[in-house]
Coordinates of C-alpha atoms (C1' of nucleotides) in Angstrom, one line a residue:
Chain A
X184 CA 104.1 168.2 164.1
X185 CA 101.8 168.8 167.0
X186 CA 103.4 170.0 170.2
X187 CA 103.4 167.4 172.9
X188 CA 101.9 168.3 176.2
X189 CA 102.8 167.2 179.7
X190 CA 99.2 166.9 180.7
X191 CA 98.4 163.9 178.6
X192 CA 96.0 162.4 181.1
X193 CA 93.8 165.4 181.8
X194 CA 90.8 165.7 179.4
X195 CA 91.0 169.5 179.3
X196 CA 94.0 169.5 177.0
X197 CA 92.3 167.2 174.5
X198 CA 89.1 169.2 174.7
X199 CA 90.8 172.5 174.0
X200 CA 92.7 171.0 171.2
X201 CA 89.5 169.6 169.7
X202 CA 87.8 172.9 170.2
X203 CA 90.5 174.7 168.3
X204 CA 90.4 172.1 165.5
X205 CA 86.7 172.3 165.2
X206 CA 86.6 176.1 165.2
X207 CA 89.3 176.3 162.5
X208 CA 87.6 173.7 160.4
X209 CA 84.3 175.5 160.5
X210 CA 85.7 179.0 159.9
X211 CA 87.8 177.9 157.0
X212 CA 85.0 175.8 155.5
X213 CA 82.5 178.6 155.8
X214 CA 84.5 181.7 155.2
X215 CA 87.7 180.5 153.4
X216 CA 91.2 181.2 154.7
X217 CA 90.6 185.0 154.5
X218 CA 87.8 184.6 157.0
X219 CA 89.7 182.5 159.5
X220 CA 92.3 184.6 161.3
X221 CA 93.9 183.1 164.4
X222 CA 92.1 185.6 166.7
X223 CA 88.8 184.5 165.4
X224 CA 89.6 180.8 165.6
X225 CA 90.7 181.4 169.2
X226 CA 87.5 183.2 170.1
X227 CA 85.3 180.6 168.5
X228 CA 87.1 177.9 170.3
X229 CA 86.8 179.8 173.6
X230 CA 90.6 180.0 174.2
X231 CA 93.1 182.8 174.2
X232 CA 94.9 183.7 171.0
X233 CA 98.3 182.5 172.4
X234 CA 96.9 179.2 173.5
X235 CA 96.7 177.8 170.0
X236 CA 100.4 178.0 169.8
X237 CA 100.7 175.6 172.7
X238 CA 99.0 173.0 170.6
X239 CA 100.3 173.9 167.1
X240 CA 103.5 175.4 165.9
X241 CA 101.9 177.9 163.7
X242 CA 98.8 178.3 161.4
X243 CA 100.3 176.2 158.7
X244 CA 100.8 173.4 161.1
X245 CA 97.2 173.6 162.3
X246 CA 95.8 173.7 158.8
X247 CA 97.9 170.9 157.5
X248 CA 97.0 168.8 160.6
X249 CA 93.3 169.2 160.0
X250 CA 93.7 168.5 156.3
X251 CA 95.6 165.3 156.9
X252 CA 93.0 164.1 159.4
X253 CA 90.0 164.9 157.1
X254 CA 91.8 163.1 154.3
X255 CA 92.3 160.0 156.4
X256 CA 88.7 160.1 157.4
X257 CA 87.7 160.0 153.8
X258 CA 89.8 156.9 153.1
X259 CA 88.5 155.3 156.3
X260 CA 84.9 155.8 155.3
X261 CA 85.3 154.4 151.8
X262 CA 87.1 151.4 153.0
X263 CA 84.6 150.6 155.7
X264 CA 82.7 147.6 154.6
X265 CA 84.5 147.5 151.2
X266 CA 83.5 144.2 149.5
X267 CA 87.0 143.2 148.7
X268 CA 86.1 140.1 146.8
X269 CA 82.9 141.3 145.1
X270 CA 82.5 142.1 141.4
X271 CA 84.0 145.3 140.1
X272 CA 80.7 147.1 139.9
X273 CA 79.8 146.3 143.5
X274 CA 83.1 147.6 144.7
X275 CA 82.9 150.7 142.7
X276 CA 79.3 151.5 143.8
X277 CA 80.3 150.9 147.4
X278 CA 83.2 153.4 147.1
X279 CA 81.0 156.0 145.3
X280 CA 78.0 155.8 147.6
X281 CA 80.2 155.7 150.8
X282 CA 82.0 158.8 149.6
X283 CA 78.9 160.8 148.7
X284 CA 77.1 159.9 151.9
X285 CA 80.0 160.9 153.9
X286 CA 80.6 164.2 152.1
X287 CA 77.0 165.3 152.4
X288 CA 76.8 164.3 156.0
X289 CA 80.0 166.3 156.7
X290 CA 79.7 169.3 154.5
X291 CA 82.4 171.2 156.4
X292 CA 85.0 168.6 155.6
X293 CA 84.3 168.9 151.9
X294 CA 84.4 172.6 151.9
X295 CA 87.6 172.6 153.9
X296 CA 89.3 170.3 151.5
X297 CA 88.3 172.4 148.6
X298 CA 89.5 175.5 150.3
X299 CA 92.8 173.7 151.0
X300 CA 93.3 172.6 147.5
X301 CA 92.8 176.1 146.1
X302 CA 95.3 177.8 148.3
X303 CA 99.0 178.1 148.9
X304 CA 98.7 175.2 151.3
X305 CA 97.6 172.9 148.5
X306 CA 100.5 173.6 146.1
X307 CA 102.4 170.5 147.0
X308 CA 99.3 168.3 146.7
X309 CA 98.8 169.4 143.1
X310 CA 100.5 166.4 141.7
X311 CA 98.5 163.9 143.8
X312 CA 95.1 162.7 143.1
X313 CA 92.1 164.2 144.8
X314 CA 92.5 162.1 148.0
X315 CA 95.3 160.4 149.9
X316 CA 97.8 157.8 149.1
X317 CA 96.1 155.0 151.1
X318 CA 93.0 155.3 149.1
X319 CA 94.8 155.8 145.9
X320 CA 96.4 152.4 146.2
X321 CA 93.3 150.3 146.7
X322 CA 91.2 152.2 144.3
X323 CA 93.7 152.6 141.5
X324 CA 94.1 148.8 141.8
X325 CA 90.4 148.4 141.3
X326 CA 90.4 150.6 138.3
X327 CA 93.5 149.0 136.8
X328 CA 91.9 145.6 137.2
X329 CA 88.7 146.8 135.5
X330 CA 90.7 148.1 132.5
X331 CA 92.6 144.9 132.2
X332 CA 89.4 142.8 132.2
X333 CA 88.1 145.1 129.5
X334 CA 85.2 146.2 131.7
X335 CA 86.3 149.8 131.6
X336 CA 87.2 151.9 128.6
X337 CA 91.0 151.8 127.9
X338 CA 91.8 155.2 129.3
X339 CA 94.4 156.4 131.7
X340 CA 93.7 156.2 135.4
X341 CA 93.6 160.0 135.8
X342 CA 90.8 160.2 133.2
X343 CA 88.9 157.4 134.7
X344 CA 89.1 159.0 138.1
X345 CA 87.8 162.3 136.6
X346 CA 84.9 160.5 135.1
X347 CA 83.9 158.8 138.3
X348 CA 84.8 161.2 141.1
X349 CA 84.4 164.5 139.3
X350 CA 80.6 164.3 139.1
X351 CA 80.2 162.8 142.5
X352 CA 82.0 165.7 144.2
X353 CA 80.1 168.2 142.1
X354 CA 76.7 166.8 143.2
X355 CA 77.8 166.9 146.8
X356 CA 78.7 170.5 146.4
X357 CA 75.3 171.2 144.8
X358 CA 73.6 169.3 147.6
X359 CA 75.4 171.3 150.3
X360 CA 74.5 174.5 148.6
X361 CA 70.9 173.5 148.6
X362 CA 70.8 173.3 144.8
X363 CA 69.6 169.7 144.7
X364 CA 68.4 167.3 147.3
X365 CA 70.2 164.0 147.3
X366 CA 68.7 160.8 148.8
X367 CA 69.9 157.2 148.7
X368 CA 67.9 156.4 145.5
X369 CA 69.3 159.5 143.7
X370 CA 72.9 158.8 144.8
X371 CA 72.5 155.3 143.5
X372 CA 71.3 156.6 140.1
X373 CA 74.2 159.1 139.8
X374 CA 76.8 156.5 140.7
X375 CA 75.2 154.3 138.1
X376 CA 75.6 157.0 135.6
X377 CA 79.3 157.4 136.4
X378 CA 79.6 153.6 136.0
X379 CA 78.1 154.0 132.5
X380 CA 80.8 156.6 131.7
X381 CA 83.5 154.2 132.7
X382 CA 82.0 151.1 131.1
X383 CA 83.4 149.9 127.8
Chain B
X95 CA 82.3 199.5 137.1
X96 CA 85.4 200.5 135.2
X97 CA 86.3 204.1 135.4
X98 CA 85.9 205.9 132.1
X99 CA 88.8 207.8 130.7
X100 CA 89.0 211.0 128.7
X101 CA 91.8 209.8 126.5
X102 CA 89.8 207.3 124.5
X103 CA 91.7 207.9 121.3
X104 CA 95.3 207.3 122.5
X105 CA 96.3 203.7 122.6
X106 CA 98.4 204.1 125.7
X107 CA 95.4 204.0 128.0
X108 CA 94.0 200.8 126.6
X109 CA 97.5 199.3 126.6
X110 CA 98.1 200.1 130.3
X111 CA 94.7 198.7 131.1
X112 CA 95.4 195.6 129.2
X113 CA 98.8 195.2 130.9
X114 CA 97.2 195.5 134.3
X115 CA 94.5 192.9 133.5
X116 CA 97.1 190.5 132.0
X117 CA 99.4 190.9 135.0
X118 CA 96.6 190.3 137.5
X119 CA 95.2 187.4 135.6
X120 CA 98.6 185.7 135.5
X121 CA 99.5 186.3 139.1
X122 CA 96.2 185.2 140.4
X123 CA 96.2 182.1 138.2
X124 CA 99.7 181.1 139.1
X125 CA 99.9 182.1 142.7
X126 CA 96.4 182.5 143.9
X127 CA 95.0 185.7 145.5
X128 CA 97.6 185.5 148.3
X129 CA 100.3 185.8 145.7
X130 CA 98.9 188.7 143.8
X131 CA 99.2 191.9 145.9
X132 CA 98.5 195.1 144.1
X133 CA 102.1 196.2 144.3
X134 CA 103.2 193.0 142.5
X135 CA 100.4 193.4 139.9
X136 CA 101.6 197.0 139.3
X137 CA 105.2 195.9 139.0
X138 CA 104.5 193.1 136.6
X139 CA 102.3 195.4 134.5
X140 CA 105.0 198.1 134.4
X141 CA 102.9 200.8 136.0
X142 CA 102.9 202.6 139.3
X143 CA 100.9 201.2 142.2
X144 CA 98.4 204.1 142.2
X145 CA 97.8 203.8 138.5
X146 CA 95.7 200.7 138.8
X147 CA 93.2 202.9 140.8
X148 CA 92.8 205.1 137.8
X149 CA 91.3 202.2 135.9
X150 CA 89.6 200.2 138.6
X151 CA 87.9 201.3 141.8
X152 CA 89.7 198.8 143.9
X153 CA 91.0 195.2 143.9
X154 CA 87.5 193.7 144.0
X155 CA 86.5 195.7 141.0
X156 CA 89.6 194.6 139.0
X157 CA 89.1 190.9 139.9
X158 CA 85.4 190.9 139.1
X159 CA 86.0 192.6 135.8
X160 CA 88.5 190.0 134.8
X161 CA 86.2 187.2 135.9
X162 CA 83.3 188.6 134.0
X163 CA 85.4 188.8 130.8
X164 CA 86.9 185.4 131.1
X165 CA 83.4 183.9 131.7
X166 CA 82.0 185.7 128.6
X167 CA 84.9 184.3 126.6
X168 CA 84.0 180.8 127.6
X169 CA 80.4 181.2 126.4
X170 CA 81.7 182.8 123.2
X171 CA 84.0 179.9 122.4
X172 CA 81.3 177.3 123.0
X173 CA 78.8 179.1 120.9
X174 CA 81.2 179.6 118.0
X175 CA 80.1 177.2 115.3
X176 CA 77.4 175.7 117.4
X177 CA 75.4 173.4 115.2
X178 CA 72.0 174.8 116.2
X179 CA 69.9 172.4 114.2
X180 CA 72.1 169.3 114.5
X181 CA 71.2 166.2 116.5
X182 CA 71.6 166.4 120.3
X183 CA 74.8 164.3 120.3
X184 CA 76.5 166.5 117.8
X185 CA 75.6 169.7 119.7
X186 CA 76.8 168.3 123.0
X187 CA 80.0 167.1 121.5
X188 CA 80.6 170.5 120.0
X189 CA 80.1 172.2 123.3
X190 CA 82.3 169.7 125.2
X191 CA 85.2 169.7 122.7
X192 CA 85.1 173.5 122.2
X193 CA 85.2 174.0 126.0
X194 CA 88.1 171.6 126.6
X195 CA 90.1 172.9 123.7
X196 CA 89.7 176.4 124.9
X197 CA 90.5 175.6 128.5
X198 CA 93.7 173.8 127.7
X199 CA 94.8 176.5 125.3
X200 CA 94.2 179.2 128.0
X201 CA 95.3 177.5 131.2
X202 CA 95.5 180.8 133.0
X203 CA 91.8 181.5 132.4
X204 CA 90.8 178.1 133.9
X205 CA 93.1 178.6 136.9
X206 CA 91.8 182.1 137.4
X207 CA 88.2 181.0 137.4
X208 CA 88.9 178.2 139.9
X209 CA 90.7 180.6 142.2
X210 CA 87.8 183.0 141.9
X211 CA 85.2 180.4 142.8
X212 CA 87.0 179.3 145.9
X213 CA 87.5 182.8 147.3
X214 CA 85.4 185.4 149.0
X215 CA 84.9 187.0 145.6
X216 CA 83.0 183.9 144.4
X217 CA 80.5 183.8 147.3
X218 CA 77.7 185.4 145.4
X219 CA 78.3 183.1 142.4
X220 CA 77.8 180.0 144.5
X221 CA 74.2 179.7 143.5
X222 CA 74.9 179.9 139.8
X223 CA 76.1 177.2 137.6
X224 CA 79.7 176.9 136.7
X225 CA 79.5 179.4 133.9
X226 CA 77.5 182.4 132.9
X227 CA 73.9 183.1 132.3
X228 CA 74.2 183.3 128.5
X229 CA 75.6 179.9 128.2
X230 CA 73.2 178.4 130.8
X231 CA 70.2 179.4 128.7
X232 CA 71.3 177.8 125.4
X233 CA 72.8 174.7 127.0
X234 CA 70.2 174.1 129.6
X235 CA 67.7 174.2 126.8
X236 CA 69.7 171.5 125.0
X237 CA 69.8 169.3 128.1
X238 CA 66.1 169.9 128.8
X239 CA 65.2 168.9 125.2
X240 CA 67.3 165.7 125.5
X241 CA 65.6 164.7 128.7
X242 CA 62.2 165.3 127.2
X243 CA 63.1 163.2 124.1
X244 CA 64.1 160.5 126.5
X245 CA 67.7 160.6 125.1
X246 CA 69.1 161.5 128.5
X247 CA 68.4 159.9 131.9
X248 CA 65.6 161.6 133.7
X249 CA 67.7 163.6 136.1
X250 CA 67.8 167.2 137.3
X251 CA 69.7 169.7 135.2
X252 CA 72.3 170.3 137.9
X253 CA 73.1 166.6 138.0
X254 CA 73.4 166.3 134.2
X255 CA 75.7 169.2 134.2
X256 CA 77.8 167.6 136.9
X257 CA 78.0 164.4 134.9
X258 CA 79.0 166.2 131.7
X259 CA 81.1 169.2 132.8
X260 CA 82.6 167.8 136.0
X261 CA 85.0 165.3 134.3
X262 CA 85.8 167.7 131.4
X263 CA 87.1 170.4 133.8
X264 CA 89.0 167.8 135.8
X265 CA 90.8 166.5 132.8
X266 CA 91.7 170.0 131.7
X267 CA 93.2 170.6 135.1
X268 CA 95.1 167.3 134.9
X269 CA 96.4 168.3 131.4
X270 CA 97.5 171.7 132.6
X271 CA 99.4 170.2 135.5
X272 CA 101.1 167.8 133.1
X273 CA 99.5 164.8 134.6
X274 CA 98.0 163.7 131.3
X275 CA 98.4 164.7 127.7
X276 CA 95.2 165.5 125.9
X277 CA 95.0 165.5 122.1
X278 CA 92.0 165.7 119.8
X279 CA 91.4 162.0 119.7
X280 CA 91.5 161.7 123.5
X281 CA 89.2 164.7 124.0
X282 CA 86.7 163.0 121.7
X283 CA 86.9 159.8 123.7
X284 CA 86.3 161.6 127.0
X285 CA 83.4 163.6 125.7
X286 CA 82.0 160.3 124.4
X287 CA 82.3 158.8 127.9
X288 CA 80.5 161.8 129.3
X289 CA 77.8 161.2 126.7
X290 CA 77.5 157.6 127.9
X291 CA 76.9 158.9 131.4
X292 CA 74.0 161.1 130.3
X293 CA 72.5 158.6 127.9
X294 CA 69.4 156.8 129.0
Chain C
dA132 C1' 106.4 176.4 196.2
dT133 C1' 107.3 175.5 191.7
dA134 C1' 106.3 174.3 187.2
dT135 C1' 103.2 174.1 183.6
dA136 C1' 99.0 175.9 181.1
dA137 C1' 96.3 179.9 179.6
dG138 C1' 95.4 184.4 178.5
dG139 C1' 95.5 188.5 175.8
dA140 C1' 97.8 192.8 175.0
dA141 C1' 101.9 194.1 172.3
dT142 C1' 104.7 193.7 168.2
dG143 C1' 106.0 193.8 163.6
dA144 C1' 105.2 192.5 158.9
dA145 C1' 102.3 192.8 154.9
dG146 C1' 99.0 194.6 152.0
dG147 C1' 95.3 197.8 150.1
dT148 C1' 94.4 202.4 149.4
dT149 C1' 95.2 207.4 149.3
dC150 C1' 97.1 211.7 147.9
dA151 C1' 100.4 215.3 147.2
dT152 C1' 103.4 215.7 143.6
dT153 C1' 105.5 215.1 139.0
dC154 C1' 105.1 214.2 134.1
dC155 C1' 103.4 214.7 129.5
dG156 C1' 100.9 216.2 125.5
dC157 C1' 98.7 219.8 123.4
dA158 C1' 96.3 224.3 122.6
dG159 C1' 96.9 228.9 121.6
dG160 C1' 99.3 233.1 121.4
dA161 C1' 103.6 235.6 120.0
Chain D
dT122 C1' 107.9 228.0 114.7
dC123 C1' 108.6 228.3 119.5
dC124 C1' 107.2 229.2 124.0
dT125 C1' 104.0 228.9 127.8
dG126 C1' 100.2 227.4 130.6
dC127 C1' 96.8 224.0 131.5
dG128 C1' 94.6 219.6 132.7
dG129 C1' 94.5 214.9 132.8
dA130 C1' 97.4 210.8 133.8
dA131 C1' 100.9 208.6 136.4
dT132 C1' 103.5 208.0 140.4
dG133 C1' 105.1 205.8 144.7
dA134 C1' 105.9 207.0 149.4
dA135 C1' 103.0 207.2 153.4
dC136 C1' 99.0 205.6 155.9
dC137 C1' 96.0 202.6 158.1
dT138 C1' 94.2 198.2 158.8
dT139 C1' 94.6 193.4 159.4
dC140 C1' 96.8 189.4 161.1
dA141 C1' 100.2 185.9 162.7
dT142 C1' 103.2 185.4 166.3
dT143 C1' 105.4 186.5 170.7
dC144 C1' 105.9 187.5 175.4
dC145 C1' 104.9 188.5 179.9
dT146 C1' 101.5 188.1 183.4
dT147 C1' 98.1 185.4 185.8
dA148 C1' 95.9 181.0 187.1
dT149 C1' 96.2 176.2 188.3
dA150 C1' 97.7 171.8 189.7
dT151 C1' 101.1 168.9 191.9

DNA sequence: ATATAAGGAATGAAGGTTCATTCCGCAGGA
DNA sequence: TCCTGCGGAATGAACCTTCATTCCTTATAT
């Protein structure tokens, strides 16, 4: 829960809050949780150490809040312009390319989520899929449909997800690390390759 | 560097060392680095806190040593029975199934490596592929050959690796978490799907 | 003037590392 | 065979650093 403020109308509050969030996101993404002590987050955000506690109950609260928001952002991006009534392949390609494009344009968000998953914070998320519930519903529906129509191989959802999203996230990481250089054409090719993996 | 001991002939030394390694491996794999303080490692290994420092310079040294060994083990397993002169598909399937079978039979090793990669320890490994140099050579040779023979899609090595190993590691994680239940037949199917992704 | 926000030094808990001490096995002399 | 002295191995309490959190003072706005 985020602490409510009295000064809801002034911009300063929102600005400081945003600065704290951004600072924490960057530090965790770049240095991991070890490299993101509260004092450093405060300094980077240009606020006092105690000030953070006016906006967030504690560090857990701050971290979880950021995670939740980033996660929601992912779903949002994939659902934007989703061709709800298009053929399976078109819908899948949309999701894949939208995800990759977003992840490489917001490298900090990907790094943050990865840090989160491999940390004590992520323990309770272990049993969930890579992303949030909202996405899971629409997308698992798509995958389910494709299996029933015998377009996809008859495999469990978790495995189909691994075949599709696993490589996509890996190439985003490689791109961010400068190991490869993704452009629209290449993204298309890789999504196509993932499609081949799923295809019956 | 591991500290050399004088008592090379007694078994006790090796046993203690092994106990420390096993304890650290388990704790890090199960609880992450946060949940593996030296005191706890010592207790689990049945030795004094200071004893660890007779075998390893510091925590970094201990962790890196374990990582290096686990990594080597992976290469070893994949190269055991490698059909050097078989067709590309057979070689690839061998590598994939051997890797998956090993990872799910040694869940701690997979968890440990993942913890390592997403931690300050793994920073200098960021630029390398998922596994060690020894493997990279043989396997990248295989992939390279397959591209040249126009068996694989004409993509960079990093991307081909992502398409092949990404899903395999993901399904191992899902299996370990109890999300899916892998058996030999299923492993074969998934490796086949990865093959489809690579195939031209 | 009063209440709310901000600041940052102080606090206490936690963890890695050190070191003075104890333990143990054995070599060599009686 | 038994005793004694030695040296490496083991120990764990103590130390020091790091960090999240608190609390009291100062600034600001109504």
